Short mmCIF file of C-alpha atoms and ligand atoms in Angstrom, two decimals:
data_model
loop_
_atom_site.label_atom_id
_atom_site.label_comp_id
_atom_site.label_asym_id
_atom_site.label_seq_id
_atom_site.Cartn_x
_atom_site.Cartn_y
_atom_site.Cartn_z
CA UNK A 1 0.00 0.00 0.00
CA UNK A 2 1.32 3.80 -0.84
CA UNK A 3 0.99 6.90 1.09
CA UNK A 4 -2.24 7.56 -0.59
CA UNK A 5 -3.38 4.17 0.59
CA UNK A 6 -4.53 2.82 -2.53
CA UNK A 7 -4.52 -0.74 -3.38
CA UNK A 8 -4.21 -1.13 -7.46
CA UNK A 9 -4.08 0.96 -10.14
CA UNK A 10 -5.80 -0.63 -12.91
CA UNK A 11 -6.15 1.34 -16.28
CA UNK A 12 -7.71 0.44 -19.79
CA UNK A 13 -7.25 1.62 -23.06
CA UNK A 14 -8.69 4.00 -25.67
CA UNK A 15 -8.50 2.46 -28.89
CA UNK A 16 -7.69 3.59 -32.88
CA UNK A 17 -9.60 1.47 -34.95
CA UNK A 18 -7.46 0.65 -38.17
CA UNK A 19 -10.24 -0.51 -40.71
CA UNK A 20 -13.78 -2.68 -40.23
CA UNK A 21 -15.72 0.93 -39.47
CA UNK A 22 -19.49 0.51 -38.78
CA UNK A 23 -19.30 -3.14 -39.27
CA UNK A 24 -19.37 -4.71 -35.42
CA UNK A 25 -22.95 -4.08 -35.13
CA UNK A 26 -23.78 -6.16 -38.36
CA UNK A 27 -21.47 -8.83 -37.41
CA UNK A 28 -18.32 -8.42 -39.33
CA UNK A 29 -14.87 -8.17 -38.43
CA UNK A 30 -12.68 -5.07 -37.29
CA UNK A 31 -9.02 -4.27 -36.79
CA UNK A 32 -8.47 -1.91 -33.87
CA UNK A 33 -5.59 -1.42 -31.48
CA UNK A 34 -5.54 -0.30 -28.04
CA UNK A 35 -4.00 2.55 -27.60
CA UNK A 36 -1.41 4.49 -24.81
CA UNK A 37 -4.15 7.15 -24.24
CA UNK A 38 -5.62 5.53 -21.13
CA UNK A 39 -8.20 5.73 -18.03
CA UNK A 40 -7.24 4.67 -15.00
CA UNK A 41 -8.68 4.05 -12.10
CA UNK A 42 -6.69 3.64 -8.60
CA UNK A 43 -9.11 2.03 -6.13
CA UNK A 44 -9.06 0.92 -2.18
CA UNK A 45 -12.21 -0.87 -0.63
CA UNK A 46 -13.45 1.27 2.03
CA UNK A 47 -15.32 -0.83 4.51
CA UNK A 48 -18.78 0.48 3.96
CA UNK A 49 -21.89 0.30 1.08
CA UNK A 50 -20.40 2.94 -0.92
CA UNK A 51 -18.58 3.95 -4.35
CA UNK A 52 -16.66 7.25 -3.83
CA UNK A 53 -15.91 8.55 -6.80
CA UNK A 54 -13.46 11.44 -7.62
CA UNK A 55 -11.28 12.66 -10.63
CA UNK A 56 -7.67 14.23 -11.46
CA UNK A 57 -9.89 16.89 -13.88
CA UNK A 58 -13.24 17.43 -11.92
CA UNK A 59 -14.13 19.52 -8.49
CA UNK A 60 -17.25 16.66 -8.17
CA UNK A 61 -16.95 13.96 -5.83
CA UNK A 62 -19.51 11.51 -6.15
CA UNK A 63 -21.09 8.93 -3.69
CA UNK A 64 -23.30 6.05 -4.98
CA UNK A 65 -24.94 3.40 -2.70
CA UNK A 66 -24.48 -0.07 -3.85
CA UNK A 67 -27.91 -1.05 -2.76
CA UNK A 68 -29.72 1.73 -5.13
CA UNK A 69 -26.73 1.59 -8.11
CA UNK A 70 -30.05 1.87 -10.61
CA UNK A 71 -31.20 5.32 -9.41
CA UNK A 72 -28.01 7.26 -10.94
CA UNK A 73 -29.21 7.34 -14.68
CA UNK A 74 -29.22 11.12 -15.25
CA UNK A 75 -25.80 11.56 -13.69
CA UNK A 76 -23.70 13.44 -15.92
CA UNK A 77 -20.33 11.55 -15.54
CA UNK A 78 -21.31 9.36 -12.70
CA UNK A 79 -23.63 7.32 -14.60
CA UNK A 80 -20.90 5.22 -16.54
CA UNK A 81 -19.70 4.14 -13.18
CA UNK A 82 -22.79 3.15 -11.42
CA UNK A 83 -24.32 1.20 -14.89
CA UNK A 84 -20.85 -0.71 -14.76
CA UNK A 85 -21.22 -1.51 -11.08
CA UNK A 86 -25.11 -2.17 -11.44
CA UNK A 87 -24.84 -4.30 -14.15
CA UNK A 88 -21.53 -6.35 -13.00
CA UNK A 89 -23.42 -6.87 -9.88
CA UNK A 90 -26.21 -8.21 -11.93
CA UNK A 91 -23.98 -10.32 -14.04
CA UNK A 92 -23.66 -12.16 -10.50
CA UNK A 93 -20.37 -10.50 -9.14
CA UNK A 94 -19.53 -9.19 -5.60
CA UNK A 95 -19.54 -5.12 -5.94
CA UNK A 96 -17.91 -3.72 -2.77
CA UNK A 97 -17.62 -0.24 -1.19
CA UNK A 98 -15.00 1.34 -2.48
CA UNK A 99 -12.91 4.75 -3.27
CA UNK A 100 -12.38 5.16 -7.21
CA UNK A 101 -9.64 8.08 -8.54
CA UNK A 102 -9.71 8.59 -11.69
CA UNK A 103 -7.15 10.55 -14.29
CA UNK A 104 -7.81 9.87 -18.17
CA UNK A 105 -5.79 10.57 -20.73
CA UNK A 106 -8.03 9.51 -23.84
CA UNK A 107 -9.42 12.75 -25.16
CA UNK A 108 -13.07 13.17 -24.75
CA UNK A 109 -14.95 13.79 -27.71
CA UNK A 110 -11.87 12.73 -30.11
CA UNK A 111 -13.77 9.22 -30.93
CA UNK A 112 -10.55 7.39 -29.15
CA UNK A 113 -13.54 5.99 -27.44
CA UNK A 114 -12.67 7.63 -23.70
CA UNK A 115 -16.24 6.04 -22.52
CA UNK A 116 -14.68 2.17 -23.55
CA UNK A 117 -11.51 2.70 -21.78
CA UNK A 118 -13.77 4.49 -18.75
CA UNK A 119 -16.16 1.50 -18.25
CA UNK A 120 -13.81 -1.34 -18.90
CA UNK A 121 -11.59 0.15 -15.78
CA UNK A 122 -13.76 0.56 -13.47
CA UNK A 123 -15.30 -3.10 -13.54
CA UNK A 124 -12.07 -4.36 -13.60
CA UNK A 125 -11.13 -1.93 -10.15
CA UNK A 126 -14.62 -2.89 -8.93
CA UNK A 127 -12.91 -6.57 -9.40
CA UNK A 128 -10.11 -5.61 -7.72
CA UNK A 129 -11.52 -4.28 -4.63
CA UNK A 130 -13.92 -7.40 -4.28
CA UNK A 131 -10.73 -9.63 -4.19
CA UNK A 132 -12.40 -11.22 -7.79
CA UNK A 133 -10.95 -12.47 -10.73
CA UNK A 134 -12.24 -11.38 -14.11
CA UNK A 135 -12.65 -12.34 -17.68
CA UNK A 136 -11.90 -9.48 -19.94
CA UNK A 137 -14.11 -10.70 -22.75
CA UNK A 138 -17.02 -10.72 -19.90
CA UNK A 139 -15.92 -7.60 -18.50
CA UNK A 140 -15.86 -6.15 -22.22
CA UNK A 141 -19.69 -7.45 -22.74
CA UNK A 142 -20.71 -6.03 -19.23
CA UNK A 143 -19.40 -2.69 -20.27
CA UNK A 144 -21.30 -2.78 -24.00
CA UNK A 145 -24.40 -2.96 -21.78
CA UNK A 146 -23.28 -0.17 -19.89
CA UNK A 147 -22.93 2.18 -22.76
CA UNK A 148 -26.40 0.73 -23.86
CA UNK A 149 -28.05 1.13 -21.03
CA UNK A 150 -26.66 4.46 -19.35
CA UNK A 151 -25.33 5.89 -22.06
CA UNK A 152 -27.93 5.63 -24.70
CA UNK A 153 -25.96 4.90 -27.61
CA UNK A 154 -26.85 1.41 -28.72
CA UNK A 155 -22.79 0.59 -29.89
CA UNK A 156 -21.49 -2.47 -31.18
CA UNK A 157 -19.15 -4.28 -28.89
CA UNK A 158 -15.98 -3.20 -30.74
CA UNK A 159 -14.53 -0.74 -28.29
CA UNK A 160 -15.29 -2.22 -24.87
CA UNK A 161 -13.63 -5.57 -26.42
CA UNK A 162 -10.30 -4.10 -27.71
CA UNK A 163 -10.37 -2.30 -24.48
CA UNK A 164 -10.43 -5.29 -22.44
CA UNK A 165 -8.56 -7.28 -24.75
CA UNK A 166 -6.08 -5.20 -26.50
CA UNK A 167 -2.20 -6.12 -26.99
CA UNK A 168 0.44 -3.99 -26.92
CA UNK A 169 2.24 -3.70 -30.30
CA UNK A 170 -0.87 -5.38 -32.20
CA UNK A 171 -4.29 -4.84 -33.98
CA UNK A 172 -7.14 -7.10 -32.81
CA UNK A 173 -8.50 -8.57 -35.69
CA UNK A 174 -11.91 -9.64 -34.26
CA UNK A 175 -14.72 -11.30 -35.33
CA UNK A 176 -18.12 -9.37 -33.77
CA UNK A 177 -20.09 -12.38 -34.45
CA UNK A 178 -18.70 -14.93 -32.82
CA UNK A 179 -16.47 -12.64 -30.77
CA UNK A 180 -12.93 -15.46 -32.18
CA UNK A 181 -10.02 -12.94 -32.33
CA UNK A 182 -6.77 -13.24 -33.24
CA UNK A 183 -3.86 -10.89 -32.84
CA UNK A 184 -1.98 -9.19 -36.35
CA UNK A 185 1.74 -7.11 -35.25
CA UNK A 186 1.52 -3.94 -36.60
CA UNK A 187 4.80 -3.68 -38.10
CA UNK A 188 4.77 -1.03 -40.62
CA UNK A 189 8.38 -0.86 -41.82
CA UNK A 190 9.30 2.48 -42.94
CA UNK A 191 5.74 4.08 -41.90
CA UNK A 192 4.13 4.56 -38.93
CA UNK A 193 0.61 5.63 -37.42
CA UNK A 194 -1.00 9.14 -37.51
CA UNK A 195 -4.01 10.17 -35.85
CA UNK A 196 -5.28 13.32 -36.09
CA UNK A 197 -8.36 15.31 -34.27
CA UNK A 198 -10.77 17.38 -36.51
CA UNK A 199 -11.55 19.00 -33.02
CA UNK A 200 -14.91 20.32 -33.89
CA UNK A 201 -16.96 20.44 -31.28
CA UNK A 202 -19.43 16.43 -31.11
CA UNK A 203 -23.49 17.16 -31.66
CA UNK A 204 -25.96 14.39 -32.71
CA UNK A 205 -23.36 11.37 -32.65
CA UNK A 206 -25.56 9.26 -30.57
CA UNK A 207 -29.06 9.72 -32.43
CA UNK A 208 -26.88 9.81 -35.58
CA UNK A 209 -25.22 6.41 -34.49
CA UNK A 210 -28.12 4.95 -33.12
CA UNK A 211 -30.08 6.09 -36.63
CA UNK A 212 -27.62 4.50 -39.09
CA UNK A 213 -27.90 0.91 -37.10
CA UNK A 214 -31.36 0.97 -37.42
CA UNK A 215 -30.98 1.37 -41.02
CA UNK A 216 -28.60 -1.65 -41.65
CA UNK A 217 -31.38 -3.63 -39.60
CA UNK A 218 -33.69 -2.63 -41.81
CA UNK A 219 -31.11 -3.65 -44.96
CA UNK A 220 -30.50 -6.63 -43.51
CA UNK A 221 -34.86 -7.72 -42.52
CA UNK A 222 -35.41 -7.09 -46.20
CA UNK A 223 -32.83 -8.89 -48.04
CA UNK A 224 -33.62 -11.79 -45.40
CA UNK A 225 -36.55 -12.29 -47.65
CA UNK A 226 -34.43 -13.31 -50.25
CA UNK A 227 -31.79 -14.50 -48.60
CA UNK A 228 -33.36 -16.57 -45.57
CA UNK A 229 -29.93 -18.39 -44.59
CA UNK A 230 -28.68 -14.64 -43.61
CA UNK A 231 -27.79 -13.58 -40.07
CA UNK A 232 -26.04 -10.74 -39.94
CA UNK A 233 -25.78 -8.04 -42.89
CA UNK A 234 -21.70 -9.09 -42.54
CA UNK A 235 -22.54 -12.30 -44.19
CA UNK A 236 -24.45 -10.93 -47.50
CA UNK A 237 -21.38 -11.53 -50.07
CA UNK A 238 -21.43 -8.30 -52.49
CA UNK A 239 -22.35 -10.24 -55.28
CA UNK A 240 -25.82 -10.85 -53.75
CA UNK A 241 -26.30 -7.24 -52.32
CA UNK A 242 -26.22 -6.46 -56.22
CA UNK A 243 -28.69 -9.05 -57.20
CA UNK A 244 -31.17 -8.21 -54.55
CA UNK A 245 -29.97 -4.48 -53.73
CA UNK A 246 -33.91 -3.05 -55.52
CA UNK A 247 -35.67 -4.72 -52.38
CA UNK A 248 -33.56 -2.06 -50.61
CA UNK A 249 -35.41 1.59 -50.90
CA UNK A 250 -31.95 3.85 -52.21
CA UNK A 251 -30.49 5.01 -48.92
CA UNK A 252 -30.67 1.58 -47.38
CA UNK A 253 -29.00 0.54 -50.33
CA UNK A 254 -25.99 2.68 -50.04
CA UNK A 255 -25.54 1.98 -46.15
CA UNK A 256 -25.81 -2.16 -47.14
CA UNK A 257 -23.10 -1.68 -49.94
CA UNK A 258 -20.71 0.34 -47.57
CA UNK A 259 -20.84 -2.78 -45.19
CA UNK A 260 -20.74 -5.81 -47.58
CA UNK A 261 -17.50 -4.13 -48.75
CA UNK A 262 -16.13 -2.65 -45.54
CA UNK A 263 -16.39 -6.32 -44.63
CA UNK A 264 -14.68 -6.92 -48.08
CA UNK A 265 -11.40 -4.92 -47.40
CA UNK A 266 -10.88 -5.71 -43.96
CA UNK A 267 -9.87 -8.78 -45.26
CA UNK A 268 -7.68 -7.52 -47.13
CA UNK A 269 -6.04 -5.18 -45.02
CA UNK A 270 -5.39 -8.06 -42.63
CA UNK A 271 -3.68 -9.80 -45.91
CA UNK A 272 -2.16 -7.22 -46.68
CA UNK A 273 -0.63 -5.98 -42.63
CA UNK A 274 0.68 -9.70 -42.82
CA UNK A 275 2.28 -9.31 -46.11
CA UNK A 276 4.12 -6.42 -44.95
CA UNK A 277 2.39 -4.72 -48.01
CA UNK A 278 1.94 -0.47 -46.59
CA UNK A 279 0.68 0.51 -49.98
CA UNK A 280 -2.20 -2.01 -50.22
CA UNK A 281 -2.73 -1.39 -46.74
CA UNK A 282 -2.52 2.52 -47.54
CA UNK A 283 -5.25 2.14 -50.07
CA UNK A 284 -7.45 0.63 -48.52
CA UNK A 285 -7.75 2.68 -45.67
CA UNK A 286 -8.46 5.74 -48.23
CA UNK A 287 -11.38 2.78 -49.83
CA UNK A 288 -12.64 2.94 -46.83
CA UNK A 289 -13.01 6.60 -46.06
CA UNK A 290 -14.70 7.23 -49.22
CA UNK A 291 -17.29 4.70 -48.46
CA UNK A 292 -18.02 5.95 -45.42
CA UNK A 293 -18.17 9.47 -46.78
CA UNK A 294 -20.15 8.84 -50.15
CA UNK A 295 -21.99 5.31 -49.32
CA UNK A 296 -22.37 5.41 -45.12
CA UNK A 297 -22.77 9.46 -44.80
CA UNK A 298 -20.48 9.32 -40.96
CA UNK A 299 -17.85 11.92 -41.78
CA UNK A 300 -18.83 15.10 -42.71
CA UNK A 301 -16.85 18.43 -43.89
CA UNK A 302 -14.13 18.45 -41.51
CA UNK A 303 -13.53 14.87 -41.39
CA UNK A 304 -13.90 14.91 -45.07
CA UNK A 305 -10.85 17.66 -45.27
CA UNK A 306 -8.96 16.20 -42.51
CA UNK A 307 -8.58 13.06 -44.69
CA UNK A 308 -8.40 14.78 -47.88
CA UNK A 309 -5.31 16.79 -46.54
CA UNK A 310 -3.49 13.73 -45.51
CA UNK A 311 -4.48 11.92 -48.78
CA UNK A 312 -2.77 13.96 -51.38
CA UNK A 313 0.87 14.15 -49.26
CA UNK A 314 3.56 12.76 -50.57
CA UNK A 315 4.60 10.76 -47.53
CA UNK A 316 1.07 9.34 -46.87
CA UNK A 317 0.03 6.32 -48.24
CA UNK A 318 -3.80 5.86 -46.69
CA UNK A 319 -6.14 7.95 -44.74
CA UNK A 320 -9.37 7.70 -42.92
CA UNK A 321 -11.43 8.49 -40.45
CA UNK A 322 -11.47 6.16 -37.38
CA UNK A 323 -14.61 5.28 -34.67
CA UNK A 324 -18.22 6.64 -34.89
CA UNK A 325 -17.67 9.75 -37.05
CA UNK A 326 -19.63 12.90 -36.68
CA UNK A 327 -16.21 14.44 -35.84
CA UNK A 328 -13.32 12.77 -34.09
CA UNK A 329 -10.24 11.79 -35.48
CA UNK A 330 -8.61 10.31 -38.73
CA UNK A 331 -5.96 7.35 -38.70
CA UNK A 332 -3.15 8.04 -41.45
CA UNK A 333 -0.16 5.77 -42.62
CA UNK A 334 2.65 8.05 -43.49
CA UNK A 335 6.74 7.55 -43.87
CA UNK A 336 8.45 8.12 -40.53
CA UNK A 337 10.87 10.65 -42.37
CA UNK A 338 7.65 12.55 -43.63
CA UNK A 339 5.99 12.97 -40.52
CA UNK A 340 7.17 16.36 -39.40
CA UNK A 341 6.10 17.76 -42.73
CA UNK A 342 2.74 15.86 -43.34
CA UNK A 343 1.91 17.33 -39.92
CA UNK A 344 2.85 20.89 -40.92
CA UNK A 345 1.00 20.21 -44.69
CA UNK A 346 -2.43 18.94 -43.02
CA UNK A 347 -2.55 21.17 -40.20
CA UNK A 348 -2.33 24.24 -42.76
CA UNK A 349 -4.41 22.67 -45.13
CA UNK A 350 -7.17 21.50 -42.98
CA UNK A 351 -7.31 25.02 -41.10
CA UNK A 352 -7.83 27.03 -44.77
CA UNK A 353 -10.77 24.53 -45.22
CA UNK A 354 -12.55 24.60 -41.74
CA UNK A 355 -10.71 27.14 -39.32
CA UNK A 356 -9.93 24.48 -37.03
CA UNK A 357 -6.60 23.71 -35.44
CA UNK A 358 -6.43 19.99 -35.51
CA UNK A 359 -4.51 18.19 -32.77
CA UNK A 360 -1.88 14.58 -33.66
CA UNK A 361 -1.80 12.09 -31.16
CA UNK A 362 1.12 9.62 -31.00
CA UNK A 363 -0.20 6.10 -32.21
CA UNK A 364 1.23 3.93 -29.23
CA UNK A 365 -0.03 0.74 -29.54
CA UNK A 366 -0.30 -0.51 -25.94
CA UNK A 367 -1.90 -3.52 -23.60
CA UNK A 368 -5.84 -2.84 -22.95
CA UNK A 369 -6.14 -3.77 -19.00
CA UNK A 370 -3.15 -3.13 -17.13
CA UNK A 371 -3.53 -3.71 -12.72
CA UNK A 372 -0.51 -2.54 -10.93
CA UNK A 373 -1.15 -3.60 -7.34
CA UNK A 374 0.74 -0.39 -5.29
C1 GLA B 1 -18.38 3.57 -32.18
C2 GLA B 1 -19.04 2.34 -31.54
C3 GLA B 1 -18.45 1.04 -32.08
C4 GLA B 1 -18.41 1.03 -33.60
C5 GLA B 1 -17.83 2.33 -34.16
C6 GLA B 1 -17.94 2.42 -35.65
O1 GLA B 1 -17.04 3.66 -31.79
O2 GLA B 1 -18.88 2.38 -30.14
O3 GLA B 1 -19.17 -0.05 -31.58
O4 GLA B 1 -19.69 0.79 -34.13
O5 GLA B 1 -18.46 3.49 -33.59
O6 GLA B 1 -17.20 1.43 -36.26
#
């Protein structure tokens, strides 16, 4: 124990996601990483039927009873906490009283997915403090709910899994069906990772999220009709999207083809990250923005210039914006001798377009859940 008295400090990771964007909820694979840009959580069990909460950033301290963990709903920051303990405790897990400090270094807002790495630590400190063991793909599942269910955005279970499950030097290449993973080393040879932050202010991202899954539902009820032996919109091959694609009304249409070939390239991209091969890797990420810009309608004008500014460097072989959209961040592959100057081009560039100063995070790729016991 330290002079703060605090048992563990447990963190867990924001995440970049590389390529598979808007395709977890439908069942297909994705490739993200876990990222350095972390929450953690340092947490001591405190004897009584309480969860302190407090933060590095925030004046609040919060206090939630174990016994009434439902009734914190409209909390502003509190209610990721108390739907993770609530919910872990329903899963059938001892939730203890406890003090929980917390200091987070994933950006909110950026779409580095702060809320993943936010949830995923604190069940795994709630673990902690009740002396339990956990399973990272459970805690991963118990934190999805969370996001469902006190959050209100109705996400797929990409984040909260690479979160939980992330390796340090590696993408996850996961399978959001059956939830089989397998690790790919990102080893980029002469390139490396660039993420950059459109930093315009979020609005709408949840009912815009929430909207576009219930329009791949509705993609994926109709061409059931046709196609009966169909689970999961991931599983429609593109060849018979095009052969059935009039049952879909035009916009439905577009969202289906950006996912049947989303699905398409991660493949690909894994192939190709394998292979060593940066420029099919590279192009495919740009595939990929465009599709999400033209066919799934996430980006928008800054995320649109963000990537266009990277695109037409000289040093950059693929751009594209990574997460939910709406605003956040882009994910570019660029030399390592260019990246002082691509960061000087897109910077200039993507403030004439938008009058925004964007922000470049290092891409560290880095363990999801790491407990230190102090
Ligand atoms: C958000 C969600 C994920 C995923 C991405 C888009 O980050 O939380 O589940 O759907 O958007 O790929």
């Amino acid at each position: 124990m330290n002079d703060t008295g605090y048992l563990y400090r447990v963190s867990a990771a924001g995440r970049v996601n590389l390529i598979g964007e808007h395709v977890d909820y439908c069942g297909g694979k994705v490739m993200p990483c876990a990222l350095g840009l972390k929450n953690t959580v340092y947490v001591r069990p405190n004897g009584s039927d309480f969860i302190r909460l407090s933060w590095s950033d925030l004046p609040d301290e919060v206090t939630l009873d174990i016994n009434q963990l439902n009734s914190y709903r409209s909390l502003k920051h509190a209610r990721y906490h108390a739907g993770c303990a609530a919910l872990w405790k329903q899963a059938g897990h001892r939730v203890v009283g406890c003090d929980l400090y917390m200091e987070c270094t994933v950006p909110f807002g950026s779409g580095l997915s702060s809320s993943a790495a936010i949830e995923v630590s604190t069940i795994v400190a709630l673990a902690m403090a009740a002396g339990e063991a956990y399973d990272p793909v459970e805690v991963a599942l118990v934190a999805q709910r969370a996001e469902h269910e006190y959050a209100g955005v109705n996400c797929g279970i990409m984040d909260q899994f690479v979160s939980a499950n992330g390796k340090a030097g590696c993408a996850l290449l996961l399978d959001c069906n059956t939830l089989a993973h397998e690790y790919i080393p990102v080893e980029l040879g002469d390139c490396m990772l660039i993420i950059a932050d459109c930093k315009k202010p979020h609005d709408l991202v949840e009912s815009k999220y929430n909207e576009r899954r219930e329009e791949v539902e509705l993609a994926l009820k109709l061409l059931q009709k046709r196609l009966p032996h169909v689970n999961c919109l991931a599983d429609v091959k593109p060849y018979e999207l095009e052969e059935y694609k009039l049952l879909l009304p035009p916009v439905i249409q577009r969202r289906a083809k950006h996912v049947v070939e989303e699905c398409e390239r991660v493949r690909l991209a894994a192939t190709a990250m394998r292979a060593g091969n940066m420029s099919a890797f590279g192009q495919l990420l740009s595939a990929s923005h465009r599709s999400l810009s033209q066919l799934y309608e996430v980006t928008g004008k800054e995320l649109d210039a963000l990537a266009a500014a990277a695109q037409v460097h000289r040093g950059c072989l693929g751009s594209r914006m990574t997460g939910a959209g709406f605003g956040g961040c882009t994910v570019s592959l660029v030399k390592r001798s260019e990246e002082e100057d691509f960061k000087a081009h897109v910077a200039a560039e993507y403030f004439e377009k938008t009058g925004y100063h964007p922000a470049f995070y290092v891409a560290d790729l880095a363990d999801g859940i790491i407990v230190e016991k102090l």
